Amino acid sequence: MISDNLNKNNYVRYDYRNLIIELLHHSYTTHDTLLITRYNYDEAGNRVRKLIYKHITHPFDPEPENPEEELDVSDTQYWTFVKEEIYSRDVSGREMAIYVNGGIDEYPIYGLDMIGKLKNDVPNYYYKDHLGSVRAVVNSSNQLVSAQDYDQWGYLLQSRTYASNESKFKFTEKERDAESNYDYFGARYYDARIGRWGSVDPLQGKEPSKTPYHYTSDNPINKIDPTGLDDIYFKDGVEVDRKVSEGFFWKIGNWLFGDTYYVQSKSGNESYNGNNYFEALSEATVKQFANWDRVFSDWQTSSLEEGFGTRLNDATKDAPANLVDKYFYVLKEANGGKLDQN
C-alpha cells in the first residue's frame, strides 16, 4: 500500500523491511493541514523515533509526482517542525519511557504485561478484554479516565467511546498512531478500518495458501497476532519448544518451509507425548508468550458460538443504559461474574 484515501494518507514510503518510514497525510482535526511523519527503527525493527512536520503554505499538491523532492522538510519556507517522540526500550524491545520534544512524557507500568502508565506523576491503569485490547482506563482512585468499544477488527465503534484519545494503546494493546490511524505491531502496521495489514507478511512463504495481508486468518475474535508475524490463540501456555522437522511433528510443510514452532496448550490441535500444542510460524511468537495466560477463545463450532451468544445476552440484559455505568458493570462482572469467560 502506497496511498490510503480512507485514512487520508496520501503517500506512504517503506524501508527494506516493509516498515513505514514516511507518511504524508491530512490532519484529522483540520482537513486542509498537511503533515509529514517520519519513523526511525533500531536493527531489530523496534520503532525508536517519530518526527512530525507541518506544511505552512498553500496550495500544496497532496499527491506529488516527485515526493522525495517536494517533501523536503529542511526547507523552512514550506515546512515547520511540530513534534519529536523518542522511545526508550529495554533489551527485549519493551517501551520503558517515551520522550516528547526532549522531555519525559510517560512511563509504561508493567506487571506480567503492560498494566498502565505514569504520566505527569499520575498513574493510570488499563482494563482489557480477552484479546488484550484496552477497554477502559482508570486512575488510582478507580475513576474512569477513558473507555472504548471495538468491532471485531479493532475499529472504534461510533458512540461507544469516552475520552478515547487519552490512551494511545487500543486494539490488542497495540499503539494506534493518531497521525495515520494505523496500529504499530512491530513487524507491520495494521489498519483496523479494513481489517488488513498494510504490507505483506514477512513469513508469507510458510502459508502460501493465504493472502499475505490477512489478519489472524480472518478470525479476529479468537486470535491475536503479537508482532505482525504470526497469529495464535491458546490458554495455559506453560512450555515453549522448537520441534525440529523429525519424528511426530515432521510433515511435508516442514520439509518445504522449514522448522515449525509449537506452544504447549491444553486446547492445542497437535498431540505429542501426552501434551497438546498449537503450531506457530515464528520463534518470536512462542518466546514472547511463554508462561502466558491471557487469551481463551475456543469457539470453533456453531454450537459453542450459539451457547456463548446466549450467555452473553443473559449477562448483559440487566446492564445499565448510561455509557460510563456500562463500563463499570463490565469491570465488576468480568472477574468471577456474569461476563467471566472461564
mmCIF file of C-alpha atoms in Angstrom:
data_model
loop_
_atom_site.group_PDB
_atom_site.id
_atom_site.type_symbol
_atom_site.label_atom_id
_atom_site.label_comp_id
_atom_site.label_asym_id
_atom_site.label_seq_id
_atom_site.Cartn_x
_atom_site.Cartn_y
_atom_site.Cartn_z
ATOM 1 C CA MET A 1 0.000 0.000 0.000
ATOM 2 C CA ILE A 2 1.496 3.326 -1.049
ATOM 3 C CA SER A 3 -1.575 5.542 -0.539
ATOM 4 C CA ASP A 4 -4.728 5.340 1.566
ATOM 5 C CA ASN A 5 -7.503 7.863 0.961
ATOM 6 C CA LEU A 6 -9.738 6.268 3.592
ATOM 7 C CA ASN A 7 -7.325 7.304 6.353
ATOM 8 C CA LYS A 8 -6.199 10.454 4.476
ATOM 9 C CA ASN A 9 -2.680 9.103 3.976
ATOM 10 C CA ASN A 10 -1.714 10.350 0.520
ATOM 11 C CA TYR A 11 1.776 8.908 0.330
ATOM 12 C CA VAL A 12 3.436 6.050 2.249
ATOM 13 C CA ARG A 13 7.111 5.107 1.964
ATOM 14 C CA TYR A 14 8.771 1.946 3.350
ATOM 15 C CA ASP A 15 12.266 0.688 4.099
ATOM 16 C CA TYR A 16 13.706 -2.665 3.005
ATOM 17 C CA ARG A 17 11.870 -4.413 5.876
ATOM 18 C CA ASN A 18 8.480 -3.068 4.718
ATOM 19 C CA LEU A 19 8.297 -0.801 7.778
ATOM 20 C CA ILE A 20 6.795 2.641 7.219
ATOM 21 C CA ILE A 21 9.446 5.363 7.283
ATOM 22 C CA GLU A 22 7.432 8.308 5.912
ATOM 23 C CA LEU A 23 3.784 9.355 5.697
ATOM 24 C CA LEU A 24 2.179 12.357 4.029
ATOM 25 C CA HIS A 25 -1.312 12.816 5.410
ATOM 26 C CA HIS A 26 -4.103 15.253 6.186
ATOM 27 C CA SER A 27 -4.717 16.194 9.781
ATOM 28 C CA TYR A 28 -7.814 14.539 11.271
ATOM 29 C CA THR A 29 -8.741 17.762 13.062
ATOM 30 C CA THR A 30 -8.231 20.110 10.088
ATOM 31 C CA HIS A 31 -8.559 18.576 6.643
ATOM 32 C CA ASP A 32 -6.500 21.338 4.990
ATOM 33 C CA THR A 33 -3.474 20.795 7.248
ATOM 34 C CA LEU A 34 -0.815 18.576 5.684
ATOM 35 C CA LEU A 35 1.612 16.701 7.906
ATOM 36 C CA ILE A 36 4.668 14.566 7.301
ATOM 37 C CA THR A 37 5.557 11.882 9.836
ATOM 38 C CA ARG A 38 8.893 10.094 9.706
ATOM 39 C CA TYR A 39 9.804 6.961 11.668
ATOM 40 C CA ASN A 40 13.169 5.520 12.714
ATOM 41 C CA TYR A 41 13.785 1.931 13.861
ATOM 42 C CA ASP A 42 16.596 0.011 15.519
ATOM 43 C CA GLU A 43 18.269 -3.047 13.998
ATOM 44 C CA ALA A 44 15.565 -5.329 15.437
ATOM 45 C CA GLY A 45 12.777 -3.315 13.796
ATOM 46 C CA ASN A 46 11.575 -1.621 17.005
ATOM 47 C CA ARG A 47 10.393 1.927 16.476
ATOM 48 C CA VAL A 48 12.639 4.327 18.377
ATOM 49 C CA ARG A 49 11.812 7.764 16.980
ATOM 50 C CA LYS A 50 8.935 9.687 15.404
ATOM 51 C CA LEU A 51 9.217 13.141 13.794
ATOM 52 C CA ILE A 52 6.217 15.239 12.714
ATOM 53 C CA TYR A 53 6.311 18.276 10.404
ATOM 54 C CA LYS A 54 3.510 20.583 9.202
ATOM 55 C CA HIS A 55 3.172 22.278 5.821
ATOM 56 C CA ILE A 56 2.741 26.023 6.372
ATOM 57 C CA THR A 57 1.912 27.358 2.914
ATOM 58 C CA HIS A 58 -0.823 26.719 0.370
ATOM 59 C CA PRO A 59 -1.568 25.475 -2.204
ATOM 60 C CA PHE A 60 0.120 22.091 -1.995
ATOM 61 C CA ASP A 61 -0.291 19.015 -4.172
ATOM 62 C CA PRO A 62 -1.313 16.169 -1.807
ATOM 63 C CA GLU A 63 -0.192 13.615 -4.410
ATOM 64 C CA PRO A 64 3.141 14.978 -5.682
ATOM 65 C CA GLU A 65 4.756 13.454 -8.759
ATOM 66 C CA ASN A 66 8.212 13.534 -7.128
ATOM 67 C CA PRO A 67 7.513 13.043 -3.404
ATOM 68 C CA GLU A 68 11.136 12.833 -2.271
ATOM 69 C CA GLU A 69 11.908 16.222 -3.830
ATOM 70 C CA GLU A 70 8.710 18.020 -2.865
ATOM 71 C CA LEU A 71 8.633 16.681 0.712
ATOM 72 C CA ASP A 72 11.945 18.199 1.744
ATOM 73 C CA VAL A 73 11.217 19.215 5.350
ATOM 74 C CA SER A 74 14.558 21.019 5.631
ATOM 75 C CA ASP A 75 13.031 23.821 3.540
ATOM 76 C CA THR A 76 11.701 26.013 6.361
ATOM 77 C CA GLN A 77 9.850 28.212 3.878
ATOM 78 C CA TYR A 78 7.273 25.447 3.493
ATOM 79 C CA TRP A 79 7.636 23.148 6.497
ATOM 80 C CA THR A 80 7.766 23.664 10.260
ATOM 81 C CA PHE A 81 8.751 21.170 12.955
ATOM 82 C CA VAL A 82 5.891 20.023 15.212
ATOM 83 C CA LYS A 83 6.997 17.187 17.483
ATOM 84 C CA GLU A 84 9.651 14.573 18.168
ATOM 85 C CA GLU A 85 8.921 11.354 20.084
ATOM 86 C CA ILE A 86 11.721 9.111 21.360
ATOM 87 C CA TYR A 87 11.001 5.564 22.592
ATOM 88 C CA SER A 88 13.372 4.191 25.228
ATOM 89 C CA ARG A 89 13.300 0.368 25.228
ATOM 90 C CA ASP A 90 14.795 -2.482 27.233
ATOM 91 C CA VAL A 91 16.741 -5.357 25.674
ATOM 92 C CA SER A 92 13.514 -7.238 24.846
ATOM 93 C CA GLY A 93 12.106 -4.265 22.928
ATOM 94 C CA ARG A 94 9.511 -3.187 25.519
ATOM 95 C CA GLU A 95 8.861 0.536 25.872
ATOM 96 C CA MET A 96 10.298 1.849 29.142
ATOM 97 C CA ALA A 97 9.826 5.599 28.639
ATOM 98 C CA ILE A 98 8.512 7.982 25.990
ATOM 99 C CA TYR A 99 10.117 11.393 25.480
ATOM 100 C CA VAL A 100 8.370 14.236 23.642
ATOM 101 C CA ASN A 101 10.473 17.174 22.427
ATOM 102 C CA GLY A 102 13.261 16.248 24.819
ATOM 103 C CA GLY A 103 11.200 15.806 27.989
ATOM 104 C CA ILE A 104 9.689 12.728 29.639
ATOM 105 C CA ASP A 105 6.073 12.296 28.581
ATOM 106 C CA GLU A 106 5.085 8.971 30.156
ATOM 107 C CA TYR A 107 6.346 5.699 31.607
ATOM 108 C CA PRO A 108 4.584 2.388 30.957
ATOM 109 C CA ILE A 109 3.763 0.347 34.071
ATOM 110 C CA TYR A 110 4.380 -3.397 33.806
ATOM 111 C CA GLY A 111 3.196 -6.444 35.707
ATOM 112 C CA LEU A 112 3.029 -9.667 33.703
ATOM 113 C CA ASP A 113 2.428 -7.316 30.764
ATOM 114 C CA MET A 114 1.690 -3.600 30.391
ATOM 115 C CA ILE A 115 -0.910 -2.715 33.017
ATOM 116 C CA GLY A 116 -0.888 1.072 32.843
ATOM 117 C CA LYS A 117 1.142 4.236 32.501
ATOM 118 C CA LEU A 118 2.596 7.008 34.647
ATOM 119 C CA LYS A 119 2.088 10.446 33.100
ATOM 120 C CA ASN A 120 2.752 13.744 34.915
ATOM 121 C CA ASP A 121 3.351 11.627 38.046
ATOM 122 C CA VAL A 122 -0.256 10.377 37.824
ATOM 123 C CA PRO A 123 -0.752 6.590 37.433
ATOM 124 C CA ASN A 124 -3.443 5.244 35.121
ATOM 125 C CA TYR A 125 -4.374 1.563 34.829
ATOM 126 C CA TYR A 126 -5.751 -0.458 31.907
ATOM 127 C CA TYR A 127 -8.724 -2.810 31.875
ATOM 128 C CA LYS A 128 -8.501 -5.242 28.962
ATOM 129 C CA ASP A 129 -10.639 -7.848 27.273
ATOM 130 C CA HIS A 130 -9.687 -11.428 26.368
ATOM 131 C CA LEU A 131 -7.596 -10.226 23.399
ATOM 132 C CA GLY A 132 -5.639 -7.731 25.486
ATOM 133 C CA SER A 133 -7.444 -4.746 23.934
ATOM 134 C CA VAL A 134 -7.628 -1.759 26.280
ATOM 135 C CA ARG A 135 -11.323 -1.236 27.020
ATOM 136 C CA ALA A 136 -11.092 1.232 29.899
ATOM 137 C CA VAL A 137 -8.507 3.350 31.728
ATOM 138 C CA VAL A 138 -8.927 4.315 35.384
ATOM 139 C CA ASN A 139 -6.840 6.427 37.749
ATOM 140 C CA SER A 140 -5.530 5.444 41.176
ATOM 141 C CA SER A 141 -8.908 6.387 42.700
ATOM 142 C CA ASN A 142 -10.665 3.976 40.302
ATOM 143 C CA GLN A 143 -12.279 6.877 38.446
ATOM 144 C CA LEU A 144 -12.874 6.351 34.754
ATOM 145 C CA VAL A 145 -10.417 8.265 32.544
ATOM 146 C CA SER A 146 -11.313 6.825 29.143
ATOM 147 C CA ALA A 147 -13.116 3.881 27.570
ATOM 148 C CA GLN A 148 -13.908 2.426 24.168
ATOM 149 C CA ASP A 149 -15.586 -0.469 22.396
ATOM 150 C CA TYR A 150 -14.324 -2.077 19.191
ATOM 151 C CA ASP A 151 -15.789 -4.017 16.332
ATOM 152 C CA GLN A 152 -14.335 -7.469 15.633
ATOM 153 C CA TRP A 153 -11.429 -5.985 13.630
ATOM 154 C CA GLY A 154 -10.449 -3.418 16.237
ATOM 155 C CA TYR A 155 -12.078 -0.295 14.801
ATOM 156 C CA LEU A 156 -13.630 2.019 17.393
ATOM 157 C CA LEU A 157 -17.421 1.862 17.425
ATOM 158 C CA GLN A 158 -19.273 5.127 16.933
ATOM 159 C CA SER A 159 -20.960 6.495 20.071
ATOM 160 C CA ARG A 160 -19.219 3.786 22.114
ATOM 161 C CA THR A 161 -16.203 5.785 23.294
ATOM 162 C CA TYR A 162 -15.487 8.048 26.251
ATOM 163 C CA ALA A 163 -12.422 10.353 26.052
ATOM 164 C CA SER A 164 -10.770 7.641 23.962
ATOM 165 C CA ASN A 165 -7.821 9.823 22.934
ATOM 166 C CA GLU A 166 -6.477 9.707 26.498
ATOM 167 C CA SER A 167 -4.818 6.363 25.726
ATOM 168 C CA LYS A 168 -2.834 5.609 22.571
ATOM 169 C CA PHE A 169 -2.947 1.850 23.256
ATOM 170 C CA LYS A 170 -6.017 0.300 21.700
ATOM 171 C CA PHE A 171 -6.714 -2.980 19.887
ATOM 172 C CA THR A 172 -4.797 -5.982 21.342
ATOM 173 C CA GLU A 173 -2.790 -3.480 23.416
ATOM 174 C CA LYS A 174 -1.007 -2.001 20.389
ATOM 175 C CA GLU A 175 -0.210 1.670 19.870
ATOM 176 C CA ARG A 176 -2.590 3.419 17.473
ATOM 177 C CA ASP A 177 -0.824 6.306 15.766
ATOM 178 C CA ALA A 178 -3.021 9.404 15.811
ATOM 179 C CA GLU A 179 -1.403 10.761 12.666
ATOM 180 C CA SER A 180 -2.113 7.709 10.471
ATOM 181 C CA ASN A 181 -4.801 5.746 12.370
ATOM 182 C CA TYR A 182 -2.664 2.584 11.975
ATOM 183 C CA ASP A 183 -1.711 0.196 14.786
ATOM 184 C CA TYR A 184 2.010 -0.446 15.216
ATOM 185 C CA PHE A 185 2.643 -4.153 15.918
ATOM 186 C CA GLY A 186 6.403 -4.344 15.411
ATOM 187 C CA ALA A 187 6.900 -6.134 12.111
ATOM 188 C CA ARG A 188 3.997 -4.391 10.362
ATOM 189 C CA TYR A 189 1.288 -1.736 10.624
ATOM 190 C CA TYR A 190 -2.381 -2.743 10.816
ATOM 191 C CA ASP A 191 -5.448 -0.860 9.551
ATOM 192 C CA ALA A 192 -8.451 -1.666 11.765
ATOM 193 C CA ARG A 193 -10.857 0.068 9.378
ATOM 194 C CA ILE A 194 -10.465 -2.683 6.802
ATOM 195 C CA GLY A 195 -9.040 -5.474 8.990
ATOM 196 C CA ARG A 196 -5.885 -5.856 6.904
ATOM 197 C CA TRP A 197 -2.145 -5.296 7.136
ATOM 198 C CA GLY A 198 -0.608 -2.513 5.081
ATOM 199 C CA SER A 199 2.323 -4.660 3.917
ATOM 200 C CA VAL A 200 2.904 -8.318 3.098
ATOM 201 C CA ASP A 201 3.555 -10.989 5.709
ATOM 202 C CA PRO A 202 7.326 -11.414 6.270
ATOM 203 C CA LEU A 203 6.558 -15.131 6.752
ATOM 204 C CA GLN A 204 4.278 -15.438 3.727
ATOM 205 C CA GLY A 205 6.306 -18.356 2.360
ATOM 206 C CA LYS A 206 5.141 -20.513 5.283
ATOM 207 C CA GLU A 207 1.452 -20.050 4.418
ATOM 208 C CA PRO A 208 1.313 -19.820 0.624
ATOM 209 C CA SER A 209 -2.415 -20.605 0.515
ATOM 210 C CA LYS A 210 -3.332 -17.364 2.358
ATOM 211 C CA THR A 211 -3.205 -13.752 1.282
ATOM 212 C CA PRO A 212 -0.129 -12.077 2.810
ATOM 213 C CA TYR A 213 -2.354 -9.235 4.063
ATOM 214 C CA HIS A 214 -4.782 -11.300 6.177
ATOM 215 C CA TYR A 215 -5.177 -10.546 9.879
ATOM 216 C CA THR A 216 -5.366 -13.619 12.172
ATOM 217 C CA SER A 217 -6.586 -15.841 9.326
ATOM 218 C CA ASP A 218 -9.866 -13.844 9.369
ATOM 219 C CA ASN A 219 -10.531 -14.966 12.954
ATOM 220 C CA PRO A 220 -10.048 -11.743 14.991
ATOM 221 C CA ILE A 221 -12.419 -12.694 17.825
ATOM 222 C CA ASN A 222 -10.394 -15.741 18.807
ATOM 223 C CA LYS A 223 -6.841 -14.975 17.730
ATOM 224 C CA ILE A 224 -4.167 -12.337 18.136
ATOM 225 C CA ASP A 225 -1.032 -11.515 16.183
ATOM 226 C CA PRO A 226 1.586 -10.476 18.754
ATOM 227 C CA THR A 227 4.150 -8.855 16.457
ATOM 228 C CA GLY A 228 2.667 -8.829 12.953
ATOM 229 C CA LEU A 229 4.309 -12.147 12.111
ATOM 230 C CA ASP A 230 2.077 -14.939 13.368
ATOM 231 C CA ASP A 231 -1.494 -15.375 14.615
ATOM 232 C CA ILE A 232 -2.103 -17.605 17.605
ATOM 233 C CA TYR A 233 -4.600 -18.415 20.342
ATOM 234 C CA PHE A 234 -4.095 -20.604 23.370
ATOM 235 C CA LYS A 235 -4.581 -20.968 27.106
ATOM 236 C CA ASP A 236 -2.214 -22.194 29.811
ATOM 237 C CA GLY A 237 0.935 -21.773 27.734
ATOM 238 C CA VAL A 238 3.454 -23.413 30.057
ATOM 239 C CA GLU A 239 6.198 -24.597 27.758
ATOM 240 C CA VAL A 240 7.830 -23.329 24.592
ATOM 241 C CA ASP A 241 9.822 -25.662 22.403
ATOM 242 C CA ARG A 242 11.163 -25.716 18.879
ATOM 243 C CA LYS A 243 10.410 -29.066 17.307
ATOM 244 C CA VAL A 244 12.885 -29.852 14.529
ATOM 245 C CA SER A 245 11.398 -31.422 11.406
ATOM 246 C CA GLU A 246 11.551 -35.024 12.521
ATOM 247 C CA GLY A 247 9.511 -37.670 14.323
ATOM 248 C CA PHE A 248 5.860 -36.983 15.062
ATOM 249 C CA PHE A 249 5.985 -33.306 14.122
ATOM 250 C CA TRP A 250 7.649 -33.864 10.756
ATOM 251 C CA LYS A 251 5.301 -33.202 7.849
ATOM 252 C CA ILE A 252 5.547 -32.110 4.235
ATOM 253 C CA GLY A 253 5.041 -28.472 5.255
ATOM 254 C CA ASN A 254 8.158 -28.602 7.441
ATOM 255 C CA TRP A 255 10.172 -30.029 4.578
ATOM 256 C CA LEU A 256 9.029 -27.235 2.281
ATOM 257 C CA PHE A 257 9.057 -24.264 4.626
ATOM 258 C CA GLY A 258 11.469 -25.126 7.455
ATOM 259 C CA ASP A 259 11.065 -25.989 11.115
ATOM 260 C CA THR A 260 7.760 -25.348 12.855
ATOM 261 C CA TYR A 261 7.406 -23.893 16.346
ATOM 262 C CA TYR A 262 4.944 -25.150 18.945
ATOM 263 C CA VAL A 263 3.366 -23.739 22.097
ATOM 264 C CA GLN A 264 2.053 -26.190 24.665
ATOM 265 C CA SER A 265 -1.629 -25.645 25.353
ATOM 266 C CA LYS A 266 -4.484 -27.701 26.769
ATOM 267 C CA SER A 267 -6.558 -26.681 23.730
ATOM 268 C CA GLY A 268 -3.849 -27.402 21.149
ATOM 269 C CA ASN A 269 -4.695 -29.264 17.956
ATOM 270 C CA GLU A 270 -1.443 -31.305 17.871
ATOM 271 C CA SER A 271 -0.595 -34.062 20.376
ATOM 272 C CA TYR A 272 2.867 -35.260 21.380
ATOM 273 C CA ASN A 273 3.929 -37.345 24.391
ATOM 274 C CA GLY A 274 0.604 -36.755 26.122
ATOM 275 C CA ASN A 275 0.594 -32.955 25.661
ATOM 276 C CA ASN A 276 -1.319 -30.746 23.237
ATOM 277 C CA TYR A 277 0.312 -27.995 21.154
ATOM 278 C CA PHE A 278 -0.593 -25.127 18.860
ATOM 279 C CA GLU A 279 1.533 -24.596 15.783
ATOM 280 C CA ALA A 280 3.238 -21.224 15.359
ATOM 281 C CA LEU A 281 5.186 -19.872 12.419
ATOM 282 C CA SER A 282 7.817 -17.822 14.235
ATOM 283 C CA GLU A 283 10.143 -18.336 17.166
ATOM 284 C CA ALA A 284 9.409 -14.745 18.221
ATOM 285 C CA THR A 285 5.763 -15.636 18.854
ATOM 286 C CA VAL A 286 6.390 -18.544 21.159
ATOM 287 C CA LYS A 287 9.252 -16.876 23.015
ATOM 288 C CA GLN A 288 7.140 -13.818 23.772
ATOM 289 C CA PHE A 289 4.240 -15.839 25.123
ATOM 290 C CA ALA A 290 5.960 -18.439 27.260
ATOM 291 C CA ASN A 291 4.102 -18.851 30.579
ATOM 292 C CA TRP A 292 1.395 -16.541 29.248
ATOM 293 C CA ASP A 293 -2.301 -16.971 30.012
ATOM 294 C CA ARG A 294 -4.455 -14.201 28.651
ATOM 295 C CA VAL A 295 -6.262 -15.457 25.565
ATOM 296 C CA PHE A 296 -9.016 -18.013 25.996
ATOM 297 C CA SER A 297 -11.261 -18.334 22.980
ATOM 298 C CA ASP A 298 -12.118 -21.804 21.777
ATOM 299 C CA TRP A 299 -15.404 -21.210 19.946
ATOM 300 C CA GLN A 300 -14.717 -23.326 16.894
ATOM 301 C CA THR A 301 -18.134 -24.928 16.449
ATOM 302 C CA SER A 302 -21.540 -23.411 15.754
ATOM 303 C CA SER A 303 -22.978 -24.914 18.950
ATOM 304 C CA LEU A 304 -20.298 -23.285 21.081
ATOM 305 C CA GLU A 305 -20.786 -19.956 19.315
ATOM 306 C CA GLU A 306 -24.537 -20.177 19.885
ATOM 307 C CA GLY A 307 -24.010 -21.039 23.543
ATOM 308 C CA PHE A 308 -21.685 -18.094 24.050
ATOM 309 C CA GLY A 309 -24.138 -15.724 22.356
ATOM 310 C CA THR A 310 -26.968 -16.877 24.634
ATOM 311 C CA ARG A 311 -24.782 -16.487 27.716
ATOM 312 C CA LEU A 312 -23.683 -13.003 26.637
ATOM 313 C CA ASN A 313 -27.283 -11.881 26.101
ATOM 314 C CA ASP A 314 -28.258 -13.175 29.549
ATOM 315 C CA ALA A 315 -25.275 -11.450 31.141
ATOM 316 C CA THR A 316 -25.935 -8.051 29.587
ATOM 317 C CA LYS A 317 -29.724 -7.824 29.759
ATOM 318 C CA ASP A 318 -29.510 -6.039 33.147
ATOM 319 C CA ALA A 319 -26.642 -3.738 32.132
ATOM 320 C CA PRO A 320 -27.271 -0.009 32.717
ATOM 321 C CA ALA A 321 -28.017 2.288 29.790
ATOM 322 C CA ASN A 322 -25.512 5.017 30.650
ATOM 323 C CA LEU A 323 -22.189 4.541 28.819
ATOM 324 C CA VAL A 324 -19.938 5.179 31.835
ATOM 325 C CA ASP A 325 -22.081 2.922 34.052
ATOM 326 C CA LYS A 326 -21.844 0.198 31.391
ATOM 327 C CA TYR A 327 -18.088 0.100 31.683
ATOM 328 C CA PHE A 328 -18.181 -0.204 35.454
ATOM 329 C CA TYR A 329 -20.737 -3.004 35.060
ATOM 330 C CA VAL A 330 -18.320 -4.814 32.735
ATOM 331 C CA LEU A 331 -15.420 -4.315 35.144
ATOM 332 C CA LYS A 332 -17.498 -5.657 38.019
ATOM 333 C CA GLU A 333 -18.765 -8.741 36.166
ATOM 334 C CA ALA A 334 -15.583 -9.607 34.234
ATOM 335 C CA ASN A 335 -13.784 -11.471 37.035
ATOM 336 C CA GLY A 336 -15.921 -14.193 38.551
ATOM 337 C CA GLY A 337 -19.161 -12.543 37.467
ATOM 338 C CA LYS A 338 -21.640 -12.860 34.624
ATOM 339 C CA LEU A 339 -19.071 -11.872 31.988
ATOM 340 C CA ASP A 340 -16.266 -14.158 33.141
ATOM 341 C CA GLN A 341 -15.360 -16.393 30.161
ATOM 342 C CA ASN A 342 -13.615 -19.113 32.163
#
